[in-house]
Amino acid sequence: MKRQKTFGQIRRHHKRYHCQRALGRAFRKVGHALRWLKYLNPFHYLKRIDRYIIRKFIGTYIYSIILIISISIVFDINENLAKFTTNHAPLKAIVVDYYANFVPYFANLFSPLFVFIAVIFFTSKLAGNSEIIAMLASGMSFRRLMRPYFISAALIAALNYYLGSFVIPQGTVVRQNFEERYKNNKKITSAANVQLQVGKGTIAYIQQYDDKTKTGYGFSLDKFERKKLVSHMTASVIHYDTISDSRFHWRARNYKIRTLKGLREQITSGAEIDTTIMMEPMDLVFFKGQQETFTSPELLEYISKQQERGSQNVVQYEVEYHKRIAMSFASFILTVIGASLSSRKRKGGMGLYLGIGLALSFTYILLQTISATFAINAGTPAMLAEWIPNLLYIVIAYFCWRQAPN
């Protein structure tokens, strides 16, 4: 016989049923109130065609980087193998210190070219398979077709800027140290007759400086107030304290300090004294490629500090800073040019237009180099010099856009 439920069981069952219904209504109300959150999800705006093109774009971009950088590594090994052998470079240092930093440096340097090659390659293949014709025939505009291209270019540009501004400079230091030791690319490690402003009205002078030992010889420090000399310090040797917890910590030996107060003069001398002078070893010795070892915040700080001191040797640092930003925008420009040239299906293949596109991309890189040279040697403003190629190629990209299929 079927056992009948008691009154208490029936009451608990109804209570649980009503609680579940109330909880369900509460969840539905919360979901209805928060339904606008789906518009904050970036994947909400990506359709299947967008994901398809982004996957093709990023995949071809990575493939082209691997292919071309692999060829570059082979040529570089062939060129430097004798130097590595002669200088007894260990295999671990070659792989970890040199090539592990060689690959991201040159991949980021020629990233706009890789972007263009990737766009030309997979877009021409889509056009050859009549896929773009089908997209446009279904009512999709060319502007709508370019949405996944711009999303991919934005991802690549953001990655390039982050790597070039924060990650690669740290690896460049390791790579340059390896080259100095095993490739005979000797850095400048000494300077003579260095004079710089280390503070307001404070001028430092070092007759000879050795960066390897962080030691300067023939040091003097003059302080001026209202164009009058108030203090004159000399030291036969000055050494930068590399183990100090604070920056700008120097140790002077055989020092003499003359303090001028009107017609009175006070002289203090001694064997050794610790002092704080607002200068560092990087301010005294400049070597080729030094600007590539600074992150973007360090570049800004260094440029500001040198300009306050009245130094004119900051143009290459300004060029490096603006180049990192301008190179990121190059991904968008070359993406438009590449997609516009290769999106139309043509008889005879894409050989002619591929050649035109590669010529444009190589010309773009060449123009950037020429503009940077003009900025350093001819006094052209660094920001203008680095943005001239972008401004010129924006016009070319717009012309290619107008000629694209609609």
Coordinates of C-alpha atoms in Angstrom, one line a residue:
M1 CA 0.0 0.0 0.0
K2 CA 1.2 3.5 -0.8
R3 CA 2.0 5.4 2.3
Q4 CA 0.2 8.7 2.7
K5 CA 2.1 11.9 3.5
T6 CA 1.5 13.5 6.9
F7 CA 0.3 17.1 7.3
G8 CA 3.8 18.2 8.4
Q9 CA 5.4 16.7 5.2
I10 CA 2.9 18.4 3.0
R11 CA 3.5 21.7 4.7
R12 CA 7.3 21.4 4.3
H13 CA 6.9 20.4 0.7
H14 CA 4.7 23.5 0.0
K15 CA 7.1 25.7 1.9
R16 CA 10.0 24.4 -0.1
Y17 CA 8.1 24.8 -3.4
H18 CA 7.2 28.5 -2.6
C19 CA 10.8 29.3 -1.6
Q20 CA 12.1 27.9 -4.9
R21 CA 9.6 29.9 -6.8
A22 CA 10.4 33.1 -4.9
L23 CA 14.2 32.5 -5.4
G24 CA 13.6 31.9 -9.2
R25 CA 11.6 35.2 -9.4
A26 CA 14.4 37.0 -7.6
F27 CA 17.1 35.6 -10.0
R28 CA 15.0 36.5 -13.0
K29 CA 14.5 40.1 -11.7
V30 CA 18.3 40.4 -11.1
G31 CA 19.1 39.0 -14.5
H32 CA 16.6 41.4 -16.1
A33 CA 18.1 44.4 -14.3
L34 CA 21.6 43.4 -15.2
R35 CA 20.9 42.5 -18.8
W36 CA 22.8 45.6 -20.0
L37 CA 26.0 44.1 -18.7
K38 CA 26.2 41.9 -21.8
Y39 CA 27.0 45.1 -23.8
L40 CA 30.2 45.4 -21.7
N41 CA 31.4 42.1 -22.9
P42 CA 33.7 42.6 -26.0
F43 CA 32.9 39.2 -27.4
H44 CA 29.2 40.2 -27.6
Y45 CA 30.2 42.3 -30.7
L46 CA 32.2 39.6 -32.4
K47 CA 30.3 37.5 -34.9
R48 CA 31.4 34.3 -36.4
I49 CA 33.0 36.1 -39.4
D50 CA 34.9 38.4 -37.1
R51 CA 36.4 35.5 -35.1
Y52 CA 37.2 33.8 -38.4
I53 CA 39.2 36.7 -39.8
I54 CA 40.9 37.5 -36.5
R55 CA 42.0 33.9 -36.2
K56 CA 43.4 34.0 -39.8
F57 CA 45.1 37.4 -39.2
I58 CA 46.8 36.6 -35.9
G59 CA 47.7 33.1 -37.1
T60 CA 49.3 34.3 -40.3
Y61 CA 51.1 37.1 -38.4
I62 CA 52.7 34.6 -36.0
Y63 CA 53.6 32.3 -38.8
S64 CA 55.3 35.0 -40.8
I65 CA 57.3 36.1 -37.7
I66 CA 58.5 32.5 -37.1
L67 CA 59.4 32.0 -40.7
I68 CA 61.3 35.3 -41.3
I69 CA 63.0 35.3 -37.9
S70 CA 64.1 31.7 -38.3
I71 CA 65.8 32.7 -41.6
S72 CA 67.4 35.7 -39.8
I73 CA 68.8 33.5 -37.1
V74 CA 70.4 31.2 -39.6
F75 CA 72.1 34.1 -41.3
D76 CA 73.2 35.6 -38.0
I77 CA 74.7 32.3 -36.8
N78 CA 76.5 32.0 -40.1
E79 CA 77.9 35.5 -39.8
N80 CA 78.9 35.4 -36.1
L81 CA 79.9 31.8 -35.6
A82 CA 83.6 32.5 -36.0
K83 CA 83.4 35.3 -33.4
F84 CA 81.5 33.1 -30.9
T85 CA 84.1 30.4 -31.3
T86 CA 87.1 32.8 -31.1
N87 CA 85.8 34.4 -28.0
H88 CA 84.7 31.1 -26.4
A89 CA 81.1 32.1 -25.9
P90 CA 79.2 29.4 -24.0
L91 CA 76.2 27.8 -25.6
K92 CA 73.9 28.8 -22.8
A93 CA 74.9 32.4 -23.1
I94 CA 74.4 32.3 -26.9
V95 CA 70.9 30.9 -26.6
V96 CA 69.7 32.6 -23.4
D97 CA 71.5 36.0 -23.4
Y98 CA 71.8 36.6 -27.1
Y99 CA 69.1 34.9 -29.2
A100 CA 66.4 34.9 -26.6
N101 CA 66.7 38.7 -26.7
F102 CA 67.6 38.9 -30.4
V103 CA 64.3 37.4 -31.5
P104 CA 61.8 39.7 -29.7
Y105 CA 63.9 42.8 -30.6
F106 CA 63.9 42.3 -34.3
A107 CA 60.4 40.8 -34.4
N108 CA 59.1 44.0 -32.7
L109 CA 61.3 46.2 -34.9
F110 CA 59.9 44.8 -38.2
S111 CA 56.4 44.1 -36.8
P112 CA 54.7 46.5 -39.3
L113 CA 56.2 44.6 -42.2
F114 CA 55.0 41.3 -40.7
V115 CA 51.5 42.8 -40.3
F116 CA 51.5 43.8 -43.9
I117 CA 52.7 40.4 -45.1
A118 CA 50.1 38.6 -43.0
V119 CA 47.2 40.9 -44.3
I120 CA 48.3 40.5 -48.0
F121 CA 48.7 36.7 -47.7
F122 CA 45.5 35.7 -46.1
T123 CA 43.3 38.4 -47.6
S124 CA 44.4 37.5 -51.2
K125 CA 43.7 33.9 -50.4
L126 CA 40.2 34.8 -49.2
A127 CA 39.7 36.8 -52.4
G128 CA 41.0 34.0 -54.5
N129 CA 38.4 31.6 -53.0
S130 CA 35.6 34.2 -53.6
E131 CA 35.0 34.5 -49.9
I132 CA 35.2 38.3 -49.9
I133 CA 32.9 38.4 -52.9
A134 CA 30.3 36.3 -51.0
M135 CA 30.6 38.6 -48.0
L136 CA 30.1 41.8 -50.0
A137 CA 27.3 40.1 -52.0
S138 CA 25.4 39.3 -48.8
G139 CA 25.1 43.0 -48.0
M140 CA 28.2 43.5 -45.9
S141 CA 30.0 46.8 -46.5
F142 CA 33.7 47.0 -46.9
R143 CA 33.8 49.2 -43.8
R144 CA 32.1 46.4 -41.8
L145 CA 34.5 43.9 -43.3
M146 CA 37.4 45.9 -41.9
R147 CA 36.2 45.6 -38.3
P148 CA 38.0 42.4 -37.5
Y149 CA 41.1 43.7 -39.3
F150 CA 41.2 46.8 -37.0
I151 CA 40.6 44.7 -33.9
S152 CA 43.6 42.4 -34.8
A153 CA 45.7 45.5 -35.6
A154 CA 44.8 47.0 -32.2
L155 CA 45.8 43.8 -30.4
I156 CA 49.1 43.7 -32.3
A157 CA 49.8 47.4 -31.8
A158 CA 49.1 47.2 -28.0
L159 CA 51.4 44.2 -27.7
N160 CA 54.2 45.9 -29.7
Y161 CA 54.0 49.0 -27.6
Y162 CA 54.1 47.1 -24.3
L163 CA 57.0 45.0 -25.4
G164 CA 58.9 47.9 -27.0
S165 CA 58.4 50.2 -24.0
F166 CA 58.8 47.9 -21.0
V167 CA 60.1 44.4 -21.9
I168 CA 62.5 44.6 -24.7
P169 CA 64.7 47.4 -23.2
Q170 CA 65.6 45.1 -20.3
G171 CA 66.6 42.3 -22.7
T172 CA 68.6 44.8 -24.8
V173 CA 70.8 45.4 -21.9
V174 CA 71.6 41.7 -21.6
R175 CA 72.1 41.4 -25.4
Q176 CA 74.5 44.4 -25.6
N177 CA 76.5 43.1 -22.7
F178 CA 76.9 39.7 -24.5
E179 CA 77.9 41.5 -27.7
E180 CA 80.5 43.6 -25.8
R181 CA 82.0 40.5 -24.4
Y182 CA 81.8 37.9 -27.2
K183 CA 81.3 39.9 -30.4
N184 CA 84.0 42.6 -29.9
N185 CA 81.4 45.4 -30.1
K186 CA 83.2 47.4 -27.4
K187 CA 81.1 50.0 -25.6
I188 CA 82.5 53.4 -24.7
T189 CA 83.4 53.1 -21.1
S190 CA 85.3 56.3 -20.5
A191 CA 84.8 60.0 -20.9
A192 CA 87.0 63.1 -20.6
N193 CA 86.3 66.7 -19.6
V194 CA 82.6 66.1 -18.7
Q195 CA 80.8 69.2 -17.4
L196 CA 77.1 69.2 -16.6
Q197 CA 74.5 71.0 -14.4
V198 CA 73.5 68.7 -11.6
G199 CA 71.2 71.2 -9.9
K200 CA 70.0 74.7 -9.9
G201 CA 73.1 76.8 -10.0
T202 CA 75.3 73.7 -9.4
I203 CA 77.9 72.7 -12.0
A204 CA 80.0 69.5 -11.8
Y205 CA 83.2 68.8 -13.8
I206 CA 85.1 65.6 -14.1
Q207 CA 88.4 65.6 -15.9
Q208 CA 88.5 61.8 -16.6
Y209 CA 85.8 59.2 -15.9
D210 CA 86.0 55.4 -16.1
D211 CA 82.6 53.7 -16.2
K212 CA 83.9 50.2 -15.5
T213 CA 85.1 51.2 -12.0
K214 CA 82.5 54.0 -11.7
T215 CA 85.4 56.3 -10.8
G216 CA 86.2 59.9 -11.8
Y217 CA 89.4 61.8 -11.5
G218 CA 89.9 65.6 -11.2
F219 CA 86.5 66.4 -9.8
S220 CA 85.1 69.8 -9.0
L221 CA 81.7 71.1 -7.9
D222 CA 80.7 74.8 -8.1
K223 CA 77.6 76.3 -6.5
F224 CA 76.3 79.7 -7.6
E225 CA 73.7 82.0 -6.1
R226 CA 72.7 85.0 -8.1
K227 CA 75.6 84.4 -10.4
K228 CA 78.1 84.5 -7.5
L229 CA 80.3 81.6 -6.5
V230 CA 79.4 80.5 -3.0
S231 CA 81.1 77.1 -2.8
H232 CA 83.9 75.3 -4.6
M233 CA 84.6 71.7 -3.9
T234 CA 87.5 69.7 -5.4
A235 CA 88.5 66.0 -5.1
S236 CA 91.3 64.0 -6.7
V237 CA 89.0 60.9 -6.9
I238 CA 85.3 60.5 -6.8
H239 CA 83.6 57.1 -6.8
Y240 CA 79.9 56.1 -7.3
D241 CA 78.5 53.9 -4.5
T242 CA 76.8 51.1 -6.4
I243 CA 75.7 49.2 -3.2
S244 CA 74.0 52.2 -1.5
D245 CA 70.3 52.0 -0.9
S246 CA 69.8 55.5 -2.3
R247 CA 70.7 57.0 -5.6
F248 CA 73.2 59.8 -6.3
H249 CA 75.5 58.6 -3.5
W250 CA 79.2 59.4 -4.2
R251 CA 82.4 59.1 -2.2
A252 CA 85.0 61.8 -2.7
R253 CA 88.7 61.3 -1.7
N254 CA 91.3 63.9 -1.0
Y255 CA 88.7 66.6 -1.0
K256 CA 88.7 70.3 -0.3
I257 CA 85.7 72.6 0.1
R258 CA 86.0 76.3 -0.1
T259 CA 82.9 78.2 1.2
L260 CA 82.7 81.9 0.4
K261 CA 80.6 84.2 2.6
G262 CA 81.2 87.7 1.4
L263 CA 84.9 88.5 1.9
R264 CA 85.3 85.6 4.2
E265 CA 86.5 82.2 3.1
Q266 CA 86.2 78.9 5.0
I267 CA 88.3 75.9 3.9
T268 CA 87.4 72.3 4.8
S269 CA 89.5 69.3 3.7
G270 CA 89.9 65.7 4.5
A271 CA 90.8 62.2 3.2
E272 CA 87.3 61.0 2.4
I273 CA 83.7 62.2 2.5
D274 CA 80.3 60.8 1.5
T275 CA 78.1 63.2 -0.5
T276 CA 75.0 63.4 -2.5
I277 CA 75.4 64.7 -6.1
M278 CA 72.4 64.7 -8.5
M279 CA 74.2 62.7 -11.2
E280 CA 74.6 59.1 -12.1
P281 CA 77.1 57.1 -14.3
M282 CA 74.6 57.0 -17.2
D283 CA 74.8 60.8 -17.3
L284 CA 78.5 60.8 -17.9
V285 CA 79.1 58.1 -20.6
F286 CA 77.1 57.8 -23.8
F287 CA 77.4 54.7 -26.0
K288 CA 75.7 53.7 -29.3
G289 CA 72.2 52.2 -28.7
Q290 CA 72.0 53.5 -25.1
Q291 CA 68.5 54.9 -25.7
E292 CA 67.2 51.4 -26.5
T293 CA 68.1 50.2 -23.0
F294 CA 65.6 52.6 -21.3
T295 CA 62.0 51.9 -20.8
S296 CA 59.6 54.6 -21.9
P297 CA 59.1 56.1 -18.4
E298 CA 62.9 56.1 -17.9
L299 CA 63.3 57.8 -21.3
L300 CA 60.9 60.5 -20.3
E301 CA 62.7 61.0 -16.9
Y302 CA 66.1 61.1 -18.6
I303 CA 65.0 63.5 -21.3
S304 CA 63.4 65.9 -18.7
K305 CA 66.5 65.7 -16.5
Q306 CA 68.9 66.4 -19.4
Q307 CA 66.8 69.3 -20.7
E308 CA 66.8 70.9 -17.2
R309 CA 70.6 70.6 -17.3
G310 CA 70.7 72.4 -20.7
S311 CA 72.2 69.3 -22.4
Q312 CA 71.7 69.1 -26.2
N313 CA 72.4 65.4 -26.4
V314 CA 68.8 64.2 -26.0
V315 CA 67.6 64.1 -29.6
Q316 CA 68.2 60.4 -30.1
Y317 CA 66.3 59.7 -26.9
E318 CA 63.4 61.8 -28.0
V319 CA 63.4 60.0 -31.4
E320 CA 63.4 56.6 -29.6
Y321 CA 60.5 57.6 -27.4
H322 CA 58.3 58.9 -30.2
K323 CA 59.3 56.0 -32.5
R324 CA 57.8 53.5 -30.1
I325 CA 54.4 55.2 -30.3
A326 CA 54.5 55.9 -34.1
M327 CA 55.5 52.3 -34.9
S328 CA 52.4 51.0 -33.0
F329 CA 50.1 53.1 -35.3
A330 CA 51.9 51.8 -38.3
S331 CA 50.0 48.5 -37.8
F332 CA 46.7 50.2 -38.6
I333 CA 48.0 52.1 -41.7
L334 CA 49.6 49.0 -43.3
T335 CA 46.6 46.9 -42.4
V336 CA 44.3 49.3 -44.4
I337 CA 46.8 49.4 -47.3
G338 CA 47.2 45.6 -47.4
A339 CA 43.5 44.8 -47.1
S340 CA 42.5 47.3 -49.8
L341 CA 45.1 46.1 -52.3
S342 CA 44.4 42.4 -51.8
S343 CA 40.6 42.2 -51.2
R344 CA 39.7 42.3 -54.9
K345 CA 39.8 39.1 -57.0
R346 CA 41.9 39.7 -60.1
K347 CA 42.9 37.7 -63.1
G348 CA 46.6 36.7 -63.1
G349 CA 46.9 36.5 -59.4
M350 CA 48.2 39.0 -56.8
G351 CA 51.8 39.2 -57.9
L352 CA 51.7 42.8 -59.1
Y353 CA 49.8 44.1 -56.1
L354 CA 51.9 42.1 -53.7
G355 CA 55.0 43.7 -55.1
I356 CA 53.4 47.2 -54.8
G357 CA 52.4 46.5 -51.2
L358 CA 55.9 45.2 -50.3
A359 CA 57.5 48.2 -51.9
L360 CA 55.2 50.5 -49.9
S361 CA 56.0 48.7 -46.6
F362 CA 59.8 48.8 -47.3
T363 CA 59.6 52.4 -48.3
Y364 CA 57.7 53.2 -45.1
I365 CA 60.5 51.6 -43.0
L366 CA 63.2 53.4 -45.0
L367 CA 61.4 56.7 -44.6
Q368 CA 61.3 56.2 -40.8
T369 CA 65.0 55.7 -40.8
I370 CA 65.7 58.8 -42.9
S371 CA 63.4 60.9 -40.8
A372 CA 65.2 59.8 -37.6
T373 CA 68.5 60.6 -39.2
F374 CA 67.3 64.1 -40.1
A375 CA 66.0 64.6 -36.5
I376 CA 69.4 63.7 -35.1
N377 CA 71.7 65.5 -37.6
A378 CA 69.6 68.3 -39.0
G379 CA 67.7 69.5 -36.0
T380 CA 64.2 68.4 -37.1
P381 CA 61.8 68.1 -34.1
A382 CA 61.8 64.4 -33.0
M383 CA 58.1 64.1 -32.8
L384 CA 57.5 65.6 -36.2
A385 CA 60.3 63.4 -37.7
E386 CA 58.8 60.2 -36.4
W387 CA 55.2 61.1 -37.4
I388 CA 56.0 62.3 -41.0
P389 CA 55.9 58.7 -42.4
N390 CA 52.6 58.0 -40.7
L391 CA 51.0 61.2 -41.9
L392 CA 52.2 60.5 -45.5
Y393 CA 51.0 56.9 -45.5
I394 CA 47.7 57.8 -44.0
V395 CA 47.0 59.7 -47.3
I396 CA 48.2 56.6 -49.2
A397 CA 46.0 54.3 -47.1
Y398 CA 43.0 56.6 -47.7
F399 CA 43.5 56.5 -51.5
C400 CA 43.8 52.6 -51.3
W401 CA 40.6 52.6 -49.2
R402 CA 38.7 54.6 -51.8
Q403 CA 39.8 52.2 -54.5
A404 CA 38.8 49.1 -52.5
P405 CA 35.6 47.2 -53.6
N406 CA 32.3 48.5 -52.1

